[in-house]
Coordinates of C-alpha atoms (C1' of nucleotides) in Angstrom, one line a residue:
Chain A
M1 CA 33.6 -38.9 1.2
S2 CA 35.6 -40.6 -1.7
P3 CA 37.5 -42.9 0.6
A4 CA 40.5 -43.3 -1.0
H5 CA 41.2 -42.3 -4.3
A6 CA 41.0 -37.9 -3.7
R7 CA 44.2 -38.4 -1.3
D8 CA 45.9 -41.2 -3.5
P9 CA 45.5 -40.6 -7.0
R10 CA 48.7 -42.1 -8.3
G11 CA 47.0 -44.9 -5.9
S12 CA 50.5 -46.1 -6.4
D13 CA 51.0 -46.4 -2.2
S14 CA 47.9 -48.0 -1.8
V15 CA 49.1 -51.0 -2.9
R16 CA 51.3 -53.6 -0.1
S17 CA 53.4 -54.1 -2.1
Q18 CA 54.5 -50.5 -3.5
R19 CA 54.3 -49.0 0.0
I20 CA 57.3 -52.7 1.3
A21 CA 58.4 -51.2 -1.7
G22 CA 58.8 -47.7 -0.8
I23 CA 60.3 -48.9 3.1
L24 CA 62.8 -50.4 2.0
R25 CA 64.4 -48.1 -0.8
D26 CA 64.1 -45.7 2.1
E27 CA 66.4 -48.4 4.4
I28 CA 68.7 -49.0 1.3
L29 CA 69.2 -45.0 0.6
A30 CA 69.6 -44.4 4.6
G31 CA 72.1 -47.1 4.4
D32 CA 70.1 -49.2 6.8
L33 CA 70.6 -52.2 5.2
T34 CA 74.4 -52.3 3.5
P35 CA 75.4 -53.8 0.7
G36 CA 75.4 -57.5 0.5
T37 CA 72.5 -57.6 2.9
W38 CA 70.1 -60.7 2.4
L39 CA 66.9 -59.5 2.2
R40 CA 65.0 -63.0 3.9
Q41 CA 60.9 -63.2 2.8
D42 CA 59.6 -64.4 5.6
E43 CA 61.9 -62.2 7.7
L44 CA 60.8 -58.5 5.7
A45 CA 56.6 -59.6 5.8
A46 CA 56.6 -60.2 9.4
R47 CA 58.5 -56.9 9.8
L48 CA 56.4 -55.0 7.6
G49 CA 53.4 -56.9 8.4
A50 CA 52.1 -58.5 5.4
S51 CA 52.2 -61.6 3.7
R52 CA 54.9 -63.1 1.1
I53 CA 53.3 -62.0 -2.0
P54 CA 53.5 -57.8 -1.6
V55 CA 57.1 -58.4 -0.1
R56 CA 58.3 -60.5 -3.7
E57 CA 56.6 -58.1 -5.5
A58 CA 58.7 -54.9 -3.9
L59 CA 61.8 -56.7 -4.5
R60 CA 61.1 -57.1 -8.1
I61 CA 59.9 -53.2 -8.1
L62 CA 63.4 -52.8 -6.7
E63 CA 65.6 -55.3 -8.1
S64 CA 64.1 -52.5 -11.4
E65 CA 65.4 -49.6 -9.9
G66 CA 68.9 -51.0 -9.1
L67 CA 68.6 -51.3 -5.5
T68 CA 68.2 -54.9 -5.1
E69 CA 69.1 -57.9 -6.7
S70 CA 67.9 -61.3 -6.7
F71 CA 69.0 -64.6 -7.6
P72 CA 66.5 -67.7 -8.4
N73 CA 66.2 -70.4 -5.6
R74 CA 68.5 -68.2 -3.2
G75 CA 66.6 -64.7 -2.4
A76 CA 68.1 -61.0 -2.6
R77 CA 69.8 -59.1 -1.5
V78 CA 71.5 -55.5 -1.6
P79 CA 74.3 -55.6 -4.7
V80 CA 77.5 -56.0 -3.4
L81 CA 79.7 -53.4 -6.2
S82 CA 83.1 -53.6 -7.1
L83 CA 85.4 -51.0 -7.3
E84 CA 85.3 -51.1 -11.1
D85 CA 81.6 -51.2 -10.9
V86 CA 81.1 -48.3 -9.1
N87 CA 83.4 -46.8 -11.8
T88 CA 81.6 -48.1 -14.5
Y89 CA 78.4 -46.3 -13.0
Y90 CA 80.4 -43.1 -12.7
R91 CA 81.4 -43.1 -16.6
M92 CA 77.6 -43.7 -17.3
R93 CA 76.8 -40.8 -14.9
E94 CA 79.2 -39.0 -16.5
R95 CA 77.5 -39.2 -20.1
L96 CA 73.9 -39.1 -18.7
E97 CA 74.0 -36.6 -16.4
P98 CA 74.5 -33.5 -18.9
L99 CA 72.0 -34.8 -20.6
T100 CA 69.4 -35.0 -18.1
L101 CA 70.3 -31.6 -17.1
T102 CA 70.3 -29.7 -21.1
E103 CA 66.9 -31.3 -21.4
S104 CA 66.3 -29.5 -18.3
L105 CA 67.9 -25.9 -18.9
S106 CA 65.3 -24.7 -20.7
R107 CA 62.5 -25.6 -18.9
L108 CA 63.5 -24.8 -15.2
T109 CA 61.7 -21.9 -13.6
D110 CA 62.4 -19.2 -11.3
Q111 CA 61.8 -20.4 -8.2
H112 CA 63.8 -23.7 -9.1
L113 CA 66.3 -21.2 -9.6
A114 CA 65.4 -20.4 -5.8
R115 CA 65.7 -23.4 -4.2
L116 CA 69.1 -24.5 -6.1
E117 CA 70.3 -21.7 -4.4
R118 CA 68.5 -22.4 -1.0
I119 CA 70.1 -25.6 -1.0
Q120 CA 73.7 -25.0 -2.0
D121 CA 73.5 -21.8 0.8
E122 CA 72.9 -24.6 3.0
I123 CA 75.4 -27.1 2.2
E124 CA 78.1 -24.7 3.0
N125 CA 76.0 -24.0 6.6
Q126 CA 76.6 -27.3 7.6
S127 CA 78.6 -30.3 7.7
D128 CA 76.5 -33.3 9.4
I129 CA 77.3 -35.8 6.3
N130 CA 74.1 -37.5 6.3
R131 CA 72.9 -34.0 5.6
F132 CA 75.1 -33.3 2.8
L133 CA 73.9 -36.4 0.8
L134 CA 71.0 -35.7 1.2
L135 CA 71.4 -31.9 -0.1
D136 CA 73.8 -32.7 -2.6
R137 CA 71.0 -35.5 -4.3
D138 CA 68.5 -32.8 -4.1
F139 CA 70.8 -29.7 -5.4
H140 CA 71.0 -32.0 -8.2
M141 CA 67.2 -33.4 -8.2
T142 CA 66.8 -30.3 -8.9
S143 CA 68.8 -29.4 -11.6
Y144 CA 67.3 -31.7 -13.6
S145 CA 63.7 -32.3 -12.6
A146 CA 62.8 -30.0 -15.1
C147 CA 63.6 -32.8 -17.7
P148 CA 60.8 -33.8 -19.7
S149 CA 61.7 -37.3 -19.8
G150 CA 60.8 -39.9 -17.1
H151 CA 62.3 -42.3 -18.7
L152 CA 65.5 -39.5 -18.8
L153 CA 65.2 -39.1 -15.3
A154 CA 64.0 -42.6 -13.5
M155 CA 67.6 -43.5 -14.9
T156 CA 69.2 -41.3 -13.8
E157 CA 67.9 -41.7 -10.0
R158 CA 69.0 -45.0 -11.0
L159 CA 72.2 -44.6 -11.6
W160 CA 72.4 -41.7 -8.0
N161 CA 70.9 -44.7 -6.0
S162 CA 72.6 -47.9 -7.1
T163 CA 76.2 -45.4 -5.9
Q164 CA 74.5 -44.0 -3.5
H165 CA 76.0 -46.4 -0.6
Y166 CA 79.5 -45.9 -1.8
R167 CA 79.4 -42.3 -1.3
R168 CA 78.3 -42.4 2.0
A169 CA 81.3 -44.6 3.0
F170 CA 83.6 -42.8 1.2
M171 CA 82.1 -39.3 2.6
V172 CA 83.1 -40.3 6.3
L173 CA 86.5 -40.8 5.4
A174 CA 86.8 -37.8 2.5
D175 CA 89.3 -34.9 3.0
P176 CA 87.6 -31.9 4.8
D177 CA 88.2 -29.2 2.6
R178 CA 86.8 -31.1 0.1
A179 CA 84.4 -29.4 0.8
T180 CA 85.7 -26.2 -0.8
I181 CA 86.6 -27.6 -4.6
V182 CA 82.3 -29.8 -4.2
N183 CA 81.7 -25.8 -3.5
A184 CA 83.4 -24.3 -6.1
E185 CA 81.8 -26.8 -8.8
H186 CA 78.3 -26.6 -7.6
R187 CA 78.4 -23.2 -7.5
L188 CA 80.0 -23.4 -11.8
I189 CA 77.0 -25.3 -12.4
L190 CA 74.5 -23.3 -10.9
D191 CA 76.0 -20.3 -12.6
A192 CA 75.7 -21.9 -16.6
V193 CA 72.4 -23.1 -15.3
R194 CA 71.3 -19.5 -14.5
R195 CA 73.4 -18.6 -17.8
R196 CA 71.2 -21.4 -19.9
D197 CA 74.2 -22.6 -21.0
P198 CA 74.2 -25.4 -21.4
E199 CA 77.7 -26.4 -23.1
D200 CA 79.1 -24.9 -19.5
C201 CA 76.2 -26.6 -18.1
E202 CA 77.5 -29.8 -19.3
R203 CA 80.8 -29.0 -19.2
Y204 CA 81.1 -28.2 -15.5
L205 CA 78.6 -31.1 -15.1
T206 CA 80.8 -34.2 -16.2
G207 CA 83.9 -32.5 -14.5
H208 CA 82.2 -32.6 -10.6
I209 CA 80.9 -36.1 -11.5
R210 CA 84.4 -37.1 -12.6
R211 CA 86.5 -35.2 -10.0
T212 CA 84.3 -37.5 -7.7
R213 CA 84.8 -40.6 -10.2
V214 CA 88.0 -40.1 -9.8
E215 CA 88.7 -39.9 -5.7
L216 CA 86.0 -42.5 -4.8
T217 CA 88.3 -44.9 -6.8
A218 CA 91.3 -44.1 -4.9
H219 CA 90.0 -45.5 -2.0
P220 CA 89.6 -49.1 -3.0
E221 CA 89.7 -49.8 1.2
L222 CA 85.4 -49.2 0.6
F223 CA 84.8 -51.8 -0.9
V224 CA 85.1 -56.0 -1.0
D225 CA 88.1 -57.8 -0.1
S226 CA 87.7 -59.3 -3.6
D227 CA 86.7 -62.3 -2.1
D228 CA 82.8 -62.5 -1.5
A229 CA 81.2 -60.7 -4.5
S230 CA 80.1 -64.0 -5.2
G231 CA 76.1 -64.5 -5.6
R232 CA 75.7 -67.3 -2.7
P233 CA 74.6 -66.5 0.3
G234 CA 77.9 -68.4 2.0
L235 CA 79.0 -68.9 5.6
L236 CA 79.8 -65.3 7.1
S237 CA 77.4 -63.2 4.8
G238 CA 74.3 -61.5 6.1
R239 CA 72.7 -63.0 9.4
A240 CA 74.8 -64.6 10.6
G241 CA 74.6 -66.3 14.0
F242 CA 71.5 -65.4 13.9
R243 CA 70.3 -69.0 13.0
R244 CA 69.5 -71.5 15.7
G245 CA 69.2 -68.7 18.3
G246 CA 69.5 -70.7 21.2
Chain B
M1 CA 72.0 -88.3 -13.5
S2 CA 72.1 -84.7 -12.1
P3 CA 68.5 -83.3 -13.6
A4 CA 67.9 -79.9 -14.4
H5 CA 71.4 -78.2 -12.6
A6 CA 73.8 -80.0 -15.9
R7 CA 71.3 -78.4 -18.5
D8 CA 71.8 -75.5 -16.4
P9 CA 73.7 -74.1 -14.5
R10 CA 72.5 -70.3 -13.4
G11 CA 69.0 -72.4 -12.9
S12 CA 68.0 -69.6 -14.1
D13 CA 64.5 -70.5 -16.9
S14 CA 64.6 -73.5 -14.6
V15 CA 61.9 -71.5 -12.8
R16 CA 58.7 -70.6 -14.0
S17 CA 58.0 -66.9 -14.0
Q18 CA 62.3 -66.9 -15.5
R19 CA 60.4 -68.8 -18.1
I20 CA 57.5 -67.0 -18.6
A21 CA 59.1 -64.0 -19.3
G22 CA 61.5 -64.8 -21.5
I23 CA 58.3 -66.0 -23.9
L24 CA 56.8 -63.2 -23.4
R25 CA 60.3 -60.7 -23.9
D26 CA 60.8 -62.8 -27.6
E27 CA 57.1 -62.4 -28.4
I28 CA 57.5 -58.4 -27.6
L29 CA 60.7 -58.0 -29.4
A30 CA 59.3 -60.3 -32.2
G31 CA 56.8 -57.4 -33.0
D32 CA 54.2 -60.6 -31.8
L33 CA 53.1 -58.1 -28.7
T34 CA 53.0 -54.4 -30.1
P35 CA 52.8 -51.0 -27.9
G36 CA 49.2 -50.8 -26.1
T37 CA 48.6 -54.1 -25.8
W38 CA 47.6 -55.4 -22.4
L39 CA 49.0 -58.6 -20.6
R40 CA 46.4 -59.7 -18.9
Q41 CA 47.6 -62.6 -15.9
D42 CA 44.5 -64.8 -16.5
E43 CA 44.7 -65.2 -20.2
L44 CA 48.6 -65.2 -20.2
A45 CA 48.6 -67.8 -17.4
A46 CA 45.8 -69.7 -19.4
R47 CA 47.8 -69.5 -22.2
L48 CA 51.3 -70.2 -20.7
G49 CA 49.7 -73.2 -18.5
A50 CA 50.7 -71.8 -14.9
S51 CA 49.2 -69.5 -12.4
R52 CA 48.7 -66.4 -12.1
I53 CA 51.4 -65.7 -9.8
P54 CA 54.8 -66.5 -11.6
V55 CA 53.0 -64.6 -14.6
R56 CA 53.1 -61.3 -12.0
E57 CA 56.7 -61.7 -11.0
A58 CA 57.5 -62.4 -15.5
L59 CA 55.3 -59.7 -15.7
R60 CA 58.1 -57.9 -12.6
I61 CA 60.8 -58.5 -14.9
L62 CA 60.3 -57.5 -18.0
E63 CA 58.9 -54.3 -16.1
S64 CA 62.5 -54.0 -14.9
E65 CA 63.8 -54.9 -18.8
G66 CA 61.7 -51.8 -20.1
L67 CA 59.5 -54.7 -21.8
T68 CA 56.3 -53.9 -20.2
E69 CA 55.1 -50.9 -17.5
S70 CA 52.3 -51.8 -14.9
F71 CA 49.8 -49.9 -12.7
P72 CA 48.4 -50.9 -9.8
N73 CA 45.2 -52.6 -10.0
R74 CA 45.1 -52.3 -13.8
G75 CA 47.2 -53.8 -15.0
A76 CA 50.6 -54.3 -17.8
R77 CA 51.0 -53.7 -20.8
V78 CA 53.6 -53.1 -23.7
P79 CA 54.6 -49.3 -23.0
V80 CA 53.2 -47.5 -25.6
L81 CA 56.1 -44.2 -26.7
S82 CA 56.1 -41.0 -28.1
L83 CA 58.2 -39.7 -30.9
E84 CA 59.7 -37.3 -27.9
D85 CA 60.8 -40.9 -26.0
V86 CA 62.0 -42.7 -29.3
N87 CA 64.4 -39.5 -29.8
T88 CA 65.4 -39.5 -25.6
Y89 CA 66.4 -42.9 -25.5
Y90 CA 68.0 -43.2 -28.7
R91 CA 69.7 -39.8 -27.4
M92 CA 70.8 -41.8 -24.1
R93 CA 71.9 -44.0 -26.7
E94 CA 74.3 -41.7 -28.3
R95 CA 75.8 -40.7 -25.2
L96 CA 75.6 -44.6 -23.6
E97 CA 76.6 -47.0 -26.5
P98 CA 79.8 -45.7 -27.1
L99 CA 81.2 -46.3 -23.6
T100 CA 80.3 -49.8 -24.3
L101 CA 82.3 -49.8 -27.2
T102 CA 85.3 -48.2 -25.8
E103 CA 85.4 -50.7 -22.2
S104 CA 84.7 -53.9 -25.3
L105 CA 87.0 -52.7 -27.4
S106 CA 90.1 -53.6 -25.7
R107 CA 88.5 -57.0 -24.9
L108 CA 87.3 -58.4 -28.6
T109 CA 89.1 -61.3 -29.7
D110 CA 90.1 -62.4 -33.6
Q111 CA 86.9 -64.4 -33.3
H112 CA 84.9 -61.5 -32.1
L113 CA 85.9 -59.6 -35.1
A114 CA 85.7 -62.3 -37.4
R115 CA 81.8 -63.2 -36.1
L116 CA 81.3 -58.8 -36.5
E117 CA 82.8 -59.6 -40.0
R118 CA 80.1 -62.4 -40.8
I119 CA 77.9 -60.6 -39.4
Q120 CA 78.2 -57.5 -41.8
D121 CA 79.1 -59.5 -44.5
E122 CA 75.5 -61.3 -44.5
I123 CA 74.1 -57.9 -44.0
E124 CA 74.4 -56.7 -47.5
N125 CA 73.6 -60.0 -48.6
Q126 CA 70.2 -60.2 -47.9
S127 CA 66.8 -58.0 -47.9
D128 CA 64.7 -59.5 -45.2
I129 CA 63.7 -57.3 -42.8
N130 CA 62.9 -59.1 -39.5
R131 CA 66.3 -61.1 -40.7
F132 CA 68.3 -57.3 -40.9
L133 CA 66.6 -56.3 -37.4
L134 CA 68.2 -59.6 -36.4
L135 CA 71.8 -59.2 -38.0
D136 CA 71.7 -55.7 -37.0
R137 CA 72.1 -55.9 -33.0
D138 CA 73.7 -58.9 -33.0
F139 CA 76.4 -56.6 -34.6
H140 CA 75.7 -54.7 -32.4
M141 CA 75.6 -56.3 -29.4
T142 CA 78.7 -58.7 -30.3
S143 CA 80.9 -55.4 -30.5
Y144 CA 79.6 -54.9 -27.4
S145 CA 80.0 -58.5 -25.3
A146 CA 83.5 -58.0 -24.2
C147 CA 82.9 -55.1 -22.4
P148 CA 83.1 -55.7 -18.8
S149 CA 80.3 -54.7 -16.7
G150 CA 77.0 -56.1 -16.5
H151 CA 75.5 -53.4 -15.2
L152 CA 76.8 -51.0 -18.3
L153 CA 75.6 -53.9 -21.0
A154 CA 72.4 -54.5 -19.2
M155 CA 71.8 -50.2 -20.4
T156 CA 72.9 -51.1 -23.6
E157 CA 70.1 -54.1 -24.1
R158 CA 67.6 -52.3 -22.0
L159 CA 67.7 -49.6 -24.7
W160 CA 67.8 -51.5 -27.6
N161 CA 64.2 -53.2 -26.2
S162 CA 62.4 -50.4 -25.6
T163 CA 62.8 -49.1 -29.4
Q164 CA 62.8 -52.0 -31.4
H165 CA 59.1 -51.8 -32.1
Y166 CA 59.4 -48.6 -33.4
R167 CA 62.7 -49.3 -35.3
R168 CA 61.1 -52.9 -36.9
A169 CA 57.5 -50.4 -37.6
F170 CA 60.3 -47.6 -39.3
M171 CA 61.7 -50.6 -41.8
V172 CA 59.0 -51.5 -43.2
L173 CA 59.1 -47.6 -44.9
A174 CA 62.1 -47.0 -45.2
D175 CA 64.0 -45.6 -48.1
P176 CA 65.6 -48.5 -50.0
D177 CA 68.4 -47.3 -50.4
R178 CA 68.8 -46.7 -47.1
A179 CA 71.3 -50.0 -47.1
T180 CA 73.4 -48.3 -48.4
I181 CA 74.6 -45.6 -45.7
V182 CA 74.0 -48.5 -42.5
N183 CA 76.4 -50.8 -44.2
A184 CA 79.0 -47.8 -45.1
E185 CA 78.4 -46.8 -41.3
H186 CA 78.8 -51.0 -40.2
R187 CA 82.1 -50.8 -42.4
L188 CA 84.0 -48.6 -40.7
I189 CA 82.8 -49.1 -36.9
L190 CA 84.0 -52.0 -37.7
D191 CA 87.6 -50.9 -39.4
A192 CA 87.8 -48.8 -36.2
V193 CA 87.2 -51.5 -33.9
R194 CA 89.7 -53.8 -35.9
R195 CA 91.8 -51.0 -35.3
R196 CA 91.4 -50.6 -31.7
D197 CA 90.6 -46.8 -32.5
P198 CA 88.1 -45.2 -29.2
E199 CA 88.2 -42.6 -31.1
D200 CA 87.0 -43.4 -34.0
C201 CA 84.5 -46.3 -32.3
E202 CA 82.9 -43.2 -30.6
R203 CA 82.8 -40.9 -33.2
Y204 CA 81.2 -43.4 -36.3
L205 CA 79.2 -44.9 -33.5
T206 CA 78.2 -42.0 -31.9
G207 CA 77.3 -40.5 -36.1
H208 CA 75.1 -44.1 -36.7
I209 CA 72.5 -44.2 -34.0
R210 CA 72.4 -40.4 -34.6
R211 CA 72.0 -39.9 -38.4
T212 CA 69.2 -43.3 -37.3
R213 CA 67.3 -40.7 -35.0
V214 CA 67.3 -37.9 -37.1
E215 CA 65.6 -40.0 -39.5
L216 CA 63.4 -42.0 -37.7
T217 CA 61.7 -39.1 -35.8
A218 CA 61.5 -37.7 -39.2
H219 CA 58.4 -40.2 -39.0
P220 CA 56.3 -38.8 -37.3
E221 CA 53.4 -41.1 -38.7
L222 CA 55.0 -43.7 -36.3
F223 CA 53.6 -42.7 -33.5
V224 CA 50.7 -43.2 -31.8
D225 CA 48.1 -40.0 -32.7
S226 CA 48.9 -38.8 -29.2
D227 CA 45.0 -39.4 -28.3
D228 CA 45.1 -42.6 -26.0
A229 CA 48.5 -42.9 -24.9
S230 CA 47.3 -42.4 -21.3
G231 CA 47.6 -45.6 -19.2
R232 CA 43.6 -46.3 -19.0
P233 CA 41.8 -50.0 -20.5
G234 CA 40.0 -47.8 -22.8
L235 CA 37.4 -48.7 -24.9
L236 CA 38.6 -49.6 -27.6
S237 CA 42.4 -50.8 -26.7
G238 CA 42.7 -54.8 -26.2
R239 CA 41.4 -57.0 -26.6
A240 CA 38.0 -54.8 -27.7
G241 CA 34.8 -57.0 -28.8
F242 CA 36.4 -60.1 -27.0
R243 CA 34.3 -59.8 -23.9
R244 CA 30.9 -60.9 -23.7
G245 CA 31.8 -63.3 -26.8
G246 CA 28.3 -64.4 -27.6
Chain C
dT1 C1' 92.9 -87.4 6.8
dG2 C1' 90.0 -86.1 2.7
dC3 C1' 86.4 -86.2 -0.7
dC4 C1' 81.8 -87.4 -1.3
dA5 C1' 76.7 -89.5 -0.7
dC6 C1' 72.7 -88.4 1.9
dA7 C1' 69.6 -86.1 5.2
dG8 C1' 67.0 -82.9 7.7
dG9 C1' 66.3 -77.8 7.9
dA10 C1' 65.9 -73.4 5.7
dT11 C1' 63.9 -70.3 2.1
dT12 C1' 62.0 -69.9 -2.2
dG13 C1' 58.8 -71.0 -6.1
dG14 C1' 53.9 -71.9 -7.4
dA15 C1' 49.0 -73.0 -6.3
dT16 C1' 44.4 -71.8 -5.1
dC17 C1' 41.3 -69.4 -2.8
dC18 C1' 39.2 -64.5 -1.1
dA19 C1' 39.6 -59.6 -0.9
dA20 C1' 39.6 -55.3 -2.5
dT21 C1' 39.6 -52.2 -6.6
dA22 C1' 38.6 -50.1 -11.1
dA23 C1' 35.9 -50.3 -15.9
dC24 C1' 31.3 -50.7 -17.6
dA25 C1' 26.4 -50.5 -17.2
dA26 C1' 21.4 -49.5 -16.4
dG27 C1' 18.5 -46.9 -13.1
dA28 C1' 17.0 -42.5 -10.4
dC29 C1' 16.6 -37.9 -9.5
dT30 C1' 16.8 -32.9 -11.2
Chain D
dA1 C1' 17.3 -34.9 -21.0
dG2 C1' 21.7 -35.5 -18.8
dT3 C1' 24.2 -35.9 -14.7
dC4 C1' 25.0 -38.6 -10.4
dT5 C1' 24.6 -42.4 -8.7
dT6 C1' 25.3 -47.8 -7.3
dG7 C1' 24.9 -52.1 -8.4
dT8 C1' 27.3 -55.5 -11.9
dT9 C1' 31.3 -58.0 -13.9
dA10 C1' 35.8 -58.7 -14.7
dT11 C1' 40.6 -58.0 -13.1
dT12 C1' 44.3 -57.5 -10.1
dG13 C1' 45.8 -57.7 -4.9
dG14 C1' 47.1 -60.6 -0.6
dA15 C1' 46.9 -64.5 2.1
dT16 C1' 48.0 -69.6 3.2
dC17 C1' 49.1 -73.9 2.6
dC18 C1' 52.1 -76.9 -0.8
dA19 C1' 56.4 -78.3 -3.3
dA20 C1' 60.7 -77.6 -5.0
dT21 C1' 65.4 -76.4 -4.5
dC22 C1' 69.4 -74.7 -1.7
dC23 C1' 72.8 -74.8 2.1
dT24 C1' 74.5 -77.7 5.8
dG25 C1' 76.4 -80.9 8.7
dT26 C1' 77.4 -85.2 9.2
dG27 C1' 78.6 -90.1 7.7
dG28 C1' 80.9 -93.7 5.9
dC29 C1' 84.3 -95.2 2.1
dA30 C1' 88.7 -95.0 0.3

DNA sequence: TGCCACAGGATTGGATCCAATAACAAGACT
DNA sequence: AGTCTTGTTATTGGATCCAATCCTGTGGCA
């Protein structure tokens, strides 16, 4: 029979808190839960069919991934990032991800290369924003996937997750022919990977991230008006108008 | 009166789980809890005078800081790092910390500079290992302390915390005149900071971390024999011989 | 009118109890 | 004798209840 551990050897999402964390992670990355949204334990417990205990655990798990932040006696919310925050995250990416890529580089198989090519082909042959976000992430993560260090990979993923929302917000108002540049950069990275050239990998990946940062942070309107970036629930943030519904 | 929030405006350790996390954090960083040690919720709850709930929260908090790792249905332990893990952490530090320093650089005050000088003076005038570990950490953290990005600072601290135990283990068998090199490096960093020279700051800090990495990873005996690096409690790890005590 | 004290409701934090899972040991079958 | 099965115990995961804290609105007072 082997009831559970055969289907799930890691036991990772047979635990309720992990399942809940997974659901919330998807909702945050998909943009359903936007920065500033307060995550009420009661509400989540009711919505996801569990008690508040696994919800609390899930919020801690997400916090360790940078997807939520919590304040004592006040609750958890999706972090609101300032322009400076995102700028810093991107500078961190510029430094770290070239390392992730070069660590992965020598271990990438031909299957990986084929997959990278396939992903980039699809990126160039469609125009849906959400699809692009998924494919772009997939492109880079695939190039990192042979990195032997789980710590470095986790850190890289964390930096991606933390800035995901602002990437999406940026896409909706981006210059249409921006895609041309992105594709050129991706092609250069792909070529450097194929040649197993760590130096060029670093060069083009750093440039790719840096140019994105410069473009992204040229749009201050993507970020909060700096009036309610504090950690307090406040009057109008979150689910205002919902309490005392009658 | 103002009973609690006057002493603790952030409310950070008026919460039991935060207090417990703080105690455990200190014990791990001080070396009382070594890598591989399993952290049993019952035991910690009894020892720290609380129920298991805040202990669970504390373990999650520490996990988000890289100080513990937990396995579903199996518990939490202080992570056991391989030589490759530590090597990777140091490579991450080589990339990230120069950024932390240059971000901090222009905002460092004369008080900061005086403090750095004082710390380095004390480093050169004592020989206790644990004292050195504290002072060395304090030296670098002080140089980072004006960094405006809390995210970058937290990441930097996390990398330090994760490798703390192996730094200590290294110190006990380090070449005595190693201190000469460390002091020279610190003096060069300090001078570059005083001159507000970001380029030299990066150069000497990167070199400092890199040389330490090379020296540290030249001692494989500091790391596990690769026989019990798995995540399972096993027979002899942890509190073996304690169960069924009579 | 403006500010401070105070009470009510909402939300999170913690304790206790129970269920589920995993490690371990002894026994049955081949 | 060895391996698989099964039962026991220790440990973690989850639910419910209660306490502590915070937000908000109201009323008193200068």
